[in-house]
Amino acid sequence: MSTAEHEDGSVDFDGPILQLRGVKKSFGDLRVLAGVDLEIEKGEVVCVLGPSGSGKSTLLRCINLLAPPEEGTITLEGTQITGTESEGGVDFVRRRVGMVFQQFNLFPHKSALENVTIAPRRVLDRSDAACNDRGKELLASVGMTDKVDEYPDRLSGGQQQRVAIARALAMDPHVMLFDEVTSALDPELVKEVLDAMRELASEGMTMIVVTHEIGFARDVADRVVFMDGGVIVEQGPPAQILDNPSEERTKRFLGLVLEH
Amino acid sequence: MQALWDSIQAIQQQFFDPTVMTENFDEVLAGFWVTLRLSVIAGVLSLIWGLILAVLRQTPGKLGAIVRLPAIAYINALRGVPLLLVILIIFVGLGQLTNEGAVPEFIGIPTWFGQRDVFWYGVFAITLTYGAYMAEVYRAGIEAVPSGQMEAARSLGMSHAQAMRYIIVPQAVRKVIPPLLNDFIALMKDTALVSVIGLIEAVQVGRDVSRETLNSSALMLAAFMFLAVTIPLAMLLDRLIARQQAQTSRGVSVL
């Protein structure tokens, strides 16, 4: 696989933007991922569904090396990022992969704008002016123009989560990971966050979305992945997986989720 | 009845003799000025040294153990030894090493900024000890910052050091300002221990006067001078704690 890095950090590569092969991860005696193979194409939106404890969140944490896998390989833009043959380090990954968390994790001692600008300023050494301009642009893109100077404790959950999306985008990621980003929100605040994600998907961002929002998966996903017991049970286009699953475990899960 | 009255007068004379207090006021105040300088210099250095220790203590990973374990050992050792002992060890040790030529006089018998060597021995000893106390306070603050903060910072490409510097420590310090202030009050009172190696600070001046006059009033005067500083600090502390509690109960993070 040939790769060449450009000055802006982008890499020429063949094949999928992200490739997982036999990824395994345990916490103590608990095996959370029991061998996951997954390929993501550039610009693809993949929704990951599955019961709690099925390893969905851990999968995301493996991809950005917050929880490095014990076995298997992960290749990002043609560069192996795991194991002894790893060519790209943690920095390589974190500058290409953004993440949004269930609990927002905004920095409470910083304003919305400072939350968005701190990483490009400190990690990429960009000028304050450039960071502020870009930060305001990103906050505008998630509908937060009039809240740039507010602190997180003055924002609703939905607003905080939109700031968190802008914050991740400020590092110009090539792939975005969403870890149950609407699960901690009041029902009436879910839509504004999903709309921001829809917008991002329509701009061609590569996204891996762990979610319980079946409607979002149906509308936005190019592919739905169903996980259970630390493995991928089945995957395919949303219509196929959601309406006509072939595996018993998928049917049972969807039955429980769609009942109400 | 007269006997009782005589007793009361004797007590008043022994502890609150206005003549002794006024005659020795300037001398005690000069001593208290030394106490204050020692407290502020050692207090600031302890705050810095304690933060360094606390951050070293949090260094992650196998490689981090090279600094993490010594930091833990240091903190536990200095927390478990009387400050008085640390003062004496430094006084005897540094003085003797300088006499033998093992340590340059500039460091062994420091007279920086016109202060005597025993003043700086006191600064060293208090900083070494209170740095360890304050490291534990900072540690509590660092551990009180939710783990999601570190994860978010790391996911944005920050190194562990950058995440500590810009995200974790600023939040931790805000949480522990009251207990740090509490430690500073204790530190200020502990400066009196430096008198054992010959520093003429407030308590020592009071002792010298009481030895000459056989009267406790100069010592009481020193006590009032301490209270003039520590009571406002304690009131400030109470207000800070009340403010934090109000914010926490409103569900607002402490800024």
Coordinates of C-alpha atoms in Angstrom, one line a residue:
Chain A
M1 CA 0.0 0.0 0.0
S2 CA 1.6 3.2 -1.1
T3 CA 1.3 6.4 1.0
A4 CA 2.8 9.8 0.7
E5 CA 2.1 12.6 3.2
H6 CA 1.4 16.1 2.0
E7 CA 2.3 19.3 3.8
D8 CA -1.3 19.7 5.0
G9 CA -1.2 16.3 6.6
S10 CA -3.4 14.6 4.0
V11 CA -2.1 11.3 2.7
D12 CA -2.5 9.6 -0.6
F13 CA -3.7 6.1 -0.1
D14 CA -5.5 3.3 -1.8
G15 CA -8.5 1.6 -0.4
P16 CA -10.6 2.3 2.6
I17 CA -9.9 5.3 4.9
L18 CA -10.1 3.0 7.9
Q19 CA -9.6 -0.7 8.2
L20 CA -9.9 -2.9 11.2
R21 CA -8.7 -6.5 11.2
G22 CA -9.4 -8.9 14.1
V23 CA -9.5 -6.2 16.7
K24 CA -9.7 -7.5 20.3
K25 CA -9.9 -5.6 23.5
S26 CA -10.4 -6.7 27.1
F27 CA -10.7 -4.9 30.4
G28 CA -9.3 -7.3 33.0
D29 CA -11.1 -10.6 32.5
L30 CA -13.9 -9.0 30.5
R31 CA -13.5 -9.4 26.8
V32 CA -15.2 -6.4 25.2
L33 CA -14.2 -6.8 21.6
A34 CA -13.8 -10.4 20.4
G35 CA -12.4 -9.9 16.9
V36 CA -13.8 -7.0 14.8
D37 CA -13.3 -6.6 11.1
L38 CA -14.5 -3.4 9.6
E39 CA -13.8 -1.3 6.6
I40 CA -14.9 2.3 6.2
E41 CA -14.7 4.1 2.9
K42 CA -13.9 7.8 2.6
G43 CA -17.1 9.9 3.0
E44 CA -19.1 7.0 4.4
V45 CA -21.5 7.4 7.3
V46 CA -21.7 4.2 9.3
C47 CA -24.1 3.8 12.2
V48 CA -23.2 1.2 14.8
L49 CA -26.2 -0.3 16.7
G50 CA -26.3 -2.8 19.5
P51 CA -27.3 -3.5 23.1
S52 CA -25.3 -1.9 25.9
G53 CA -22.2 -3.8 26.6
S54 CA -21.9 -5.0 23.0
G55 CA -18.5 -3.1 22.6
K56 CA -19.7 -0.2 20.5
S57 CA -18.1 2.5 22.5
T58 CA -14.9 0.5 23.0
L59 CA -14.7 0.1 19.2
L60 CA -14.6 3.9 18.9
R61 CA -12.0 4.2 21.7
C62 CA -9.9 1.6 19.9
I63 CA -10.0 3.6 16.7
N64 CA -8.7 6.8 18.2
L65 CA -6.3 4.9 20.6
L66 CA -8.0 6.1 23.8
A67 CA -8.1 2.4 24.5
P68 CA -5.5 0.7 22.2
P69 CA -6.5 -2.8 21.1
E70 CA -4.5 -5.8 22.4
E71 CA -4.8 -7.8 19.2
G72 CA -5.5 -7.1 15.6
T73 CA -4.6 -4.2 13.4
I74 CA -6.1 -0.8 12.6
T75 CA -5.0 1.0 9.4
L76 CA -5.9 4.7 9.0
E77 CA -5.5 6.2 5.5
G78 CA -3.1 3.3 4.6
T79 CA -1.0 3.7 7.7
Q80 CA -1.0 1.1 10.4
I81 CA -1.6 2.7 13.8
T82 CA -1.6 -0.3 16.1
G83 CA 0.8 -3.0 17.2
T84 CA 4.5 -3.3 16.9
E85 CA 4.5 -2.5 13.2
S86 CA 2.7 0.8 13.9
E87 CA 3.9 3.5 11.6
G88 CA 1.6 6.3 12.8
G89 CA 1.7 7.2 16.4
V90 CA -1.0 8.6 18.7
D91 CA -0.4 12.0 17.2
F92 CA -1.0 10.8 13.7
V93 CA -4.4 9.4 14.8
R94 CA -5.6 12.2 17.0
R95 CA -5.0 14.8 14.3
R96 CA -7.1 12.9 11.8
V97 CA -9.8 11.5 14.0
G98 CA -12.2 13.7 16.0
M99 CA -14.5 12.4 18.7
V100 CA -17.7 13.6 20.3
F101 CA -18.7 12.1 23.7
Q102 CA -22.0 11.1 25.4
Q103 CA -21.3 13.5 28.3
F104 CA -20.1 16.4 26.1
N105 CA -16.9 16.8 28.2
L106 CA -16.7 20.5 27.4
F107 CA -14.0 22.3 29.4
P108 CA -16.0 24.1 32.0
H109 CA -13.4 26.8 32.7
K110 CA -13.4 27.9 29.0
S111 CA -16.0 29.7 26.9
A112 CA -17.6 28.1 23.9
L113 CA -15.1 29.8 21.6
E114 CA -12.1 28.9 23.8
N115 CA -13.3 25.3 23.9
V116 CA -13.2 25.2 20.1
T117 CA -9.9 27.1 19.7
I118 CA -7.7 25.6 22.4
A119 CA -6.6 22.5 20.5
P120 CA -5.6 24.2 17.3
R121 CA -3.8 26.9 19.2
R122 CA -1.9 24.6 21.5
V123 CA -1.5 21.5 19.4
L124 CA -1.2 23.0 15.9
D125 CA 0.4 26.3 17.0
R126 CA -2.0 28.3 14.9
S127 CA -2.3 32.1 15.5
D128 CA -5.0 33.4 17.8
A129 CA -6.7 35.3 15.0
A130 CA -6.8 32.3 12.7
C131 CA -8.2 30.1 15.4
N132 CA -10.8 32.6 16.5
D133 CA -12.0 33.2 12.9
R134 CA -12.2 29.5 12.3
G135 CA -13.8 28.9 15.7
K136 CA -16.6 31.4 15.1
E137 CA -17.2 29.9 11.7
L138 CA -17.5 26.4 13.2
L139 CA -19.8 27.6 16.0
A140 CA -21.9 29.3 13.3
S141 CA -22.1 26.1 11.4
V142 CA -23.7 24.4 14.4
G143 CA -26.0 27.3 15.0
M144 CA -24.1 28.7 18.0
T145 CA -23.2 32.2 16.7
D146 CA -24.8 34.1 19.6
K147 CA -23.2 31.9 22.3
V148 CA -19.5 32.1 21.5
D149 CA -18.6 33.8 24.8
E150 CA -20.9 31.7 27.0
Y151 CA -19.4 29.2 29.5
P152 CA -20.7 25.6 29.3
D153 CA -22.7 25.8 32.5
R154 CA -24.8 28.5 30.8
L155 CA -25.7 26.2 27.9
S156 CA -28.3 23.5 27.5
G157 CA -27.2 20.0 26.9
G158 CA -28.0 20.3 23.2
Q159 CA -26.0 23.5 22.9
Q160 CA -23.1 22.0 24.7
Q161 CA -23.1 19.0 22.4
R162 CA -23.1 21.2 19.4
V163 CA -20.1 23.1 20.8
A164 CA -18.4 19.8 21.3
I165 CA -19.0 18.9 17.6
A166 CA -17.5 22.2 16.6
R167 CA -14.6 21.6 18.9
A168 CA -13.8 18.3 17.3
L169 CA -14.1 19.8 13.8
A170 CA -11.6 22.5 14.7
M171 CA -8.8 20.0 14.3
D172 CA -9.9 19.4 10.7
P173 CA -10.4 15.7 11.2
H174 CA -10.8 13.3 8.3
V175 CA -12.9 10.9 10.4
M176 CA -15.5 11.8 13.1
L177 CA -16.5 9.4 15.9
F178 CA -19.8 9.9 17.7
D179 CA -20.3 8.0 20.9
E180 CA -24.0 8.0 21.8
V181 CA -24.0 11.8 21.6
T182 CA -27.7 12.2 22.1
S183 CA -28.2 9.6 24.9
A184 CA -27.6 12.2 27.8
L185 CA -30.0 14.8 26.2
D186 CA -33.5 15.7 27.1
P187 CA -35.8 14.4 24.2
E188 CA -36.5 17.9 22.9
L189 CA -32.8 18.7 22.5
V190 CA -32.0 15.6 20.5
K191 CA -33.1 17.0 17.1
E192 CA -30.8 20.0 17.1
V193 CA -27.7 17.8 17.6
L194 CA -28.9 15.2 15.0
D195 CA -29.4 18.1 12.5
A196 CA -25.9 19.3 13.0
M197 CA -24.7 15.7 12.3
R198 CA -26.9 15.4 9.3
E199 CA -25.4 18.6 7.9
L200 CA -21.9 17.3 8.5
A201 CA -22.8 14.0 6.7
S202 CA -24.1 15.9 3.7
E203 CA -20.8 17.7 3.5
G204 CA -19.1 14.4 2.9
M205 CA -17.5 13.8 6.3
T206 CA -16.5 10.2 7.1
M207 CA -18.5 9.4 10.2
I208 CA -18.8 6.4 12.6
V209 CA -21.9 7.0 14.7
V210 CA -22.7 4.8 17.8
T211 CA -26.4 5.5 18.4
H212 CA -29.8 4.3 19.5
E213 CA -31.5 6.7 17.1
I214 CA -32.9 4.3 14.6
G215 CA -34.5 7.1 12.6
F216 CA -31.2 8.8 12.2
A217 CA -29.5 5.6 11.1
R218 CA -32.3 5.0 8.5
D219 CA -32.1 8.5 7.1
V220 CA -28.4 9.3 7.2
A221 CA -26.4 6.1 7.3
D222 CA -24.9 4.6 4.2
R223 CA -24.4 1.4 6.2
V224 CA -25.6 0.0 9.5
V225 CA -23.5 -2.2 11.6
F226 CA -25.1 -4.3 14.3
M227 CA -22.8 -5.5 17.2
D228 CA -23.5 -7.9 20.0
G229 CA -21.1 -9.7 22.4
G230 CA -18.0 -7.9 21.1
V231 CA -18.4 -8.9 17.4
I232 CA -20.2 -7.6 14.4
V233 CA -23.3 -9.7 13.9
E234 CA -24.3 -8.3 10.5
Q235 CA -24.0 -5.2 8.4
G236 CA -25.4 -3.7 5.3
P237 CA -27.6 -0.8 3.9
P238 CA -30.0 0.6 6.5
A239 CA -33.1 -0.7 4.8
Q240 CA -31.8 -4.2 4.8
I241 CA -30.5 -4.3 8.4
L242 CA -33.4 -2.3 10.0
D243 CA -36.3 -3.8 8.0
N244 CA -35.1 -7.1 7.0
P245 CA -32.3 -8.4 9.3
S246 CA -31.1 -11.9 8.7
E247 CA -29.7 -12.6 12.2
E248 CA -31.9 -13.6 15.1
R249 CA -30.0 -11.4 17.5
T250 CA -30.5 -8.3 15.3
K251 CA -34.3 -9.0 15.0
R252 CA -34.6 -9.4 18.8
F253 CA -32.7 -6.1 19.5
L254 CA -34.7 -4.2 16.9
G255 CA -37.9 -5.6 18.2
L256 CA -37.0 -4.2 21.7
V257 CA -35.9 -0.8 20.4
L258 CA -38.7 -0.3 18.0
E259 CA -41.5 -1.5 20.3
H260 CA -42.1 1.9 21.9
Chain B
M1 CA -12.9 39.4 98.3
Q2 CA -9.7 41.4 98.3
A3 CA -7.8 38.2 97.6
L4 CA -9.9 37.5 94.5
W5 CA -9.4 41.0 93.2
D6 CA -5.7 40.8 93.7
S7 CA -5.6 37.6 91.7
I8 CA -7.5 39.1 88.9
Q9 CA -5.2 42.1 88.8
A10 CA -2.2 39.8 88.9
I11 CA -3.5 37.8 86.0
Q12 CA -4.2 41.0 84.1
Q13 CA -0.7 42.3 84.8
Q14 CA 0.9 38.9 83.8
F15 CA -0.8 38.6 80.4
F16 CA -2.1 42.1 79.4
D17 CA 0.3 44.6 81.0
P18 CA -0.1 47.7 78.8
T19 CA 3.3 49.1 79.7
V20 CA 5.1 45.9 78.7
M21 CA 3.1 45.8 75.5
T22 CA 3.8 49.4 74.4
E23 CA 7.4 49.3 75.5
N24 CA 8.1 46.2 73.4
F25 CA 5.6 46.8 70.6
D26 CA 8.1 47.8 68.0
E27 CA 10.4 44.9 68.8
V28 CA 7.6 42.3 68.6
L29 CA 6.3 43.9 65.4
A30 CA 9.8 43.7 63.8
G31 CA 9.8 40.0 64.8
F32 CA 6.4 39.5 63.3
W33 CA 7.5 41.2 60.1
V34 CA 10.1 38.4 59.8
T35 CA 7.3 35.9 60.4
L36 CA 5.3 37.4 57.6
R37 CA 8.2 37.5 55.2
L38 CA 9.1 33.9 56.0
S39 CA 5.4 32.8 55.6
V40 CA 4.8 34.5 52.3
I41 CA 8.1 33.3 50.7
A42 CA 7.8 29.7 52.0
G43 CA 4.1 29.7 51.3
V44 CA 4.5 30.7 47.6
L45 CA 7.4 28.2 47.1
S46 CA 5.3 25.5 48.8
L47 CA 2.4 26.2 46.4
I48 CA 4.7 25.8 43.4
W49 CA 6.7 22.8 44.8
G50 CA 3.5 21.1 45.8
L51 CA 2.0 21.5 42.3
I52 CA 5.1 20.2 40.7
L53 CA 5.0 17.1 43.0
A54 CA 1.3 16.6 42.4
V55 CA 1.8 16.7 38.6
L56 CA 4.8 14.3 38.7
R57 CA 2.7 12.0 40.9
Q58 CA 0.1 11.8 38.1
T59 CA 2.6 10.9 35.3
P60 CA 1.0 7.9 33.5
G61 CA 2.4 4.7 32.2
K62 CA 5.4 2.4 32.8
L63 CA 8.0 5.0 31.9
G64 CA 6.2 7.6 34.1
A65 CA 7.0 5.4 37.1
I66 CA 10.5 6.8 37.0
V67 CA 9.2 10.1 38.2
R68 CA 5.9 8.9 39.7
L69 CA 7.4 6.5 42.3
P70 CA 10.0 8.9 43.7
A71 CA 7.3 11.6 43.9
I72 CA 5.1 9.3 46.0
A73 CA 8.0 8.3 48.2
Y74 CA 9.0 11.9 48.8
I75 CA 5.4 13.0 49.6
N76 CA 4.9 10.2 52.1
A77 CA 8.3 10.7 53.7
L78 CA 8.0 14.4 54.3
R79 CA 4.3 14.1 55.5
G80 CA 5.4 11.6 58.1
V81 CA 8.3 13.6 59.7
P82 CA 8.0 16.5 62.1
L83 CA 8.8 19.9 60.6
L84 CA 11.0 20.6 63.6
L85 CA 13.2 17.7 62.7
V86 CA 13.4 18.8 59.0
I87 CA 14.5 22.3 60.2
L88 CA 17.2 20.8 62.4
I89 CA 18.4 18.4 59.8
I90 CA 18.9 21.1 57.2
F91 CA 20.5 23.5 59.7
V92 CA 23.1 21.0 61.0
G93 CA 23.6 19.3 57.6
L94 CA 24.0 22.4 55.4
G95 CA 26.1 24.2 57.9
Q96 CA 28.5 21.3 58.4
L97 CA 28.8 20.5 54.7
T98 CA 29.7 24.1 54.0
N99 CA 32.4 24.0 56.7
E100 CA 33.8 20.9 55.1
G101 CA 33.8 22.6 51.7
A102 CA 31.4 20.1 50.2
V103 CA 28.8 22.7 49.4
P104 CA 29.6 26.2 48.1
E105 CA 29.0 28.9 50.7
F106 CA 26.6 30.6 48.4
I107 CA 24.2 27.7 48.9
G108 CA 25.3 26.2 52.2
I109 CA 25.1 29.5 54.1
P110 CA 22.7 31.6 52.0
T111 CA 22.3 35.3 52.8
W112 CA 20.2 36.1 49.7
F113 CA 18.3 39.4 49.7
G114 CA 19.9 40.5 52.9
Q115 CA 18.2 37.7 55.0
R116 CA 20.2 35.6 57.4
D117 CA 21.1 32.0 56.7
V118 CA 18.7 30.6 59.3
F119 CA 15.8 32.5 57.6
W120 CA 16.6 30.6 54.4
Y121 CA 17.0 27.3 56.2
G122 CA 13.5 27.9 57.5
V123 CA 12.3 28.6 54.0
F124 CA 13.9 25.4 52.7
A125 CA 12.5 23.2 55.5
I126 CA 9.0 24.6 55.4
T127 CA 8.8 24.4 51.6
L128 CA 10.1 20.8 51.6
T129 CA 7.4 19.8 54.2
Y130 CA 4.5 21.9 53.1
G131 CA 5.2 21.1 49.5
A132 CA 4.4 17.5 50.4
Y133 CA 1.2 18.6 52.3
M134 CA 0.0 20.7 49.4
A135 CA 0.8 18.1 46.8
E136 CA -1.8 15.9 48.5
V137 CA -4.3 18.8 48.4
Y138 CA -3.6 19.3 44.7
R139 CA -3.9 15.6 44.1
A140 CA -7.4 15.6 45.6
G141 CA -8.3 18.4 43.2
I142 CA -6.8 16.7 40.2
E143 CA -8.7 13.4 41.0
A144 CA -11.9 15.4 41.4
V145 CA -11.8 16.5 37.7
P146 CA -13.9 14.0 35.7
S147 CA -11.9 11.6 33.6
G148 CA -13.8 12.7 30.5
Q149 CA -11.9 16.0 30.6
M150 CA -8.6 14.2 30.1
E151 CA -10.2 12.0 27.4
A152 CA -11.6 14.9 25.5
A153 CA -8.3 16.8 25.7
R154 CA -6.3 13.7 24.5
S155 CA -8.8 13.1 21.7
L156 CA -8.1 16.6 20.5
G157 CA -4.5 15.8 20.0
M158 CA -3.1 17.2 23.3
S159 CA -0.3 15.4 25.0
H160 CA -0.7 14.3 28.6
A161 CA 1.4 17.3 29.7
Q162 CA -0.7 19.8 27.6
A163 CA -3.9 18.3 28.9
M164 CA -2.6 18.7 32.5
R165 CA -1.4 22.3 31.8
Y166 CA -4.4 23.7 30.0
I167 CA -7.4 21.5 31.1
I168 CA -6.9 19.5 34.3
V169 CA -4.7 21.7 36.6
P170 CA -6.7 24.9 36.0
Q171 CA -9.9 23.2 37.1
A172 CA -8.1 21.3 40.0
V173 CA -6.6 24.5 41.4
R174 CA -9.9 26.3 41.5
K175 CA -11.4 23.4 43.5
V176 CA -8.7 23.4 46.1
I177 CA -8.1 27.1 46.8
P178 CA -9.9 26.8 50.3
P179 CA -7.8 23.8 51.5
L180 CA -4.6 25.4 50.2
L181 CA -5.5 28.6 52.2
N182 CA -6.1 26.4 55.2
D183 CA -2.6 24.9 54.8
F184 CA -1.2 28.4 54.5
I185 CA -2.6 29.4 57.9
A186 CA -1.1 26.3 59.4
L187 CA 2.2 27.1 57.7
M188 CA 2.2 30.6 59.1
K189 CA 1.9 29.3 62.6
D190 CA 4.6 26.7 62.0
T191 CA 7.1 29.4 61.2
A192 CA 7.6 29.8 64.9
L193 CA 9.5 26.5 64.9
V194 CA 12.3 28.1 63.0
S195 CA 13.2 30.0 66.2
V196 CA 14.9 26.8 67.4
I197 CA 17.8 27.4 65.0
G198 CA 18.0 31.1 66.1
L199 CA 15.7 33.0 63.8
I200 CA 14.4 36.1 65.6
E201 CA 10.8 36.0 64.6
A202 CA 7.7 37.1 66.5
V203 CA 7.6 34.1 69.0
Q204 CA 11.3 34.4 69.7
V205 CA 11.1 38.1 70.4
G206 CA 8.2 37.4 72.7
R207 CA 10.2 34.8 74.6
D208 CA 13.3 37.1 74.9
V209 CA 11.1 39.9 76.3
S210 CA 9.3 37.5 78.7
R211 CA 12.6 36.2 80.0
E212 CA 13.7 39.7 80.8
T213 CA 10.5 41.0 82.3
L214 CA 9.1 37.7 83.8
N215 CA 5.9 38.8 82.1
S216 CA 3.8 37.2 79.4
S217 CA 2.4 40.3 77.8
A218 CA 4.9 40.4 74.9
L219 CA 4.0 36.8 74.1
M220 CA 0.3 37.8 74.1
L221 CA 1.1 40.7 71.9
A222 CA 2.7 38.2 69.4
A223 CA -0.4 36.1 69.6
F224 CA -2.6 39.1 68.7
M225 CA -0.4 39.9 65.7
F226 CA -0.9 36.3 64.5
L227 CA -4.7 36.6 65.0
A228 CA -4.7 39.9 63.1
V229 CA -3.7 38.0 60.0
T230 CA -5.1 34.5 60.6
I231 CA -8.7 35.5 61.5
P232 CA -9.3 37.5 58.3
L233 CA -7.8 34.6 56.3
A234 CA -10.1 32.1 58.1
M235 CA -13.1 34.4 57.3
L236 CA -12.1 34.6 53.7
L237 CA -11.8 30.8 53.7
D238 CA -15.3 30.4 55.1
R239 CA -16.7 32.7 52.4
L240 CA -14.9 30.8 49.6
I241 CA -16.3 27.5 50.9
A242 CA -19.8 28.9 51.2
R243 CA -19.6 30.2 47.6
Q244 CA -18.4 26.8 46.3
Q245 CA -21.2 25.0 48.1
A246 CA -23.8 27.4 46.7
Q247 CA -22.5 26.8 43.2
T248 CA -22.3 23.0 43.7
S249 CA -25.8 22.9 45.0
R250 CA -27.1 24.9 42.0
G251 CA -25.4 22.3 39.8
V252 CA -23.0 24.8 38.5
S253 CA -19.3 23.7 38.1
V254 CA -17.0 25.7 40.3
L255 CA -15.3 28.4 38.3

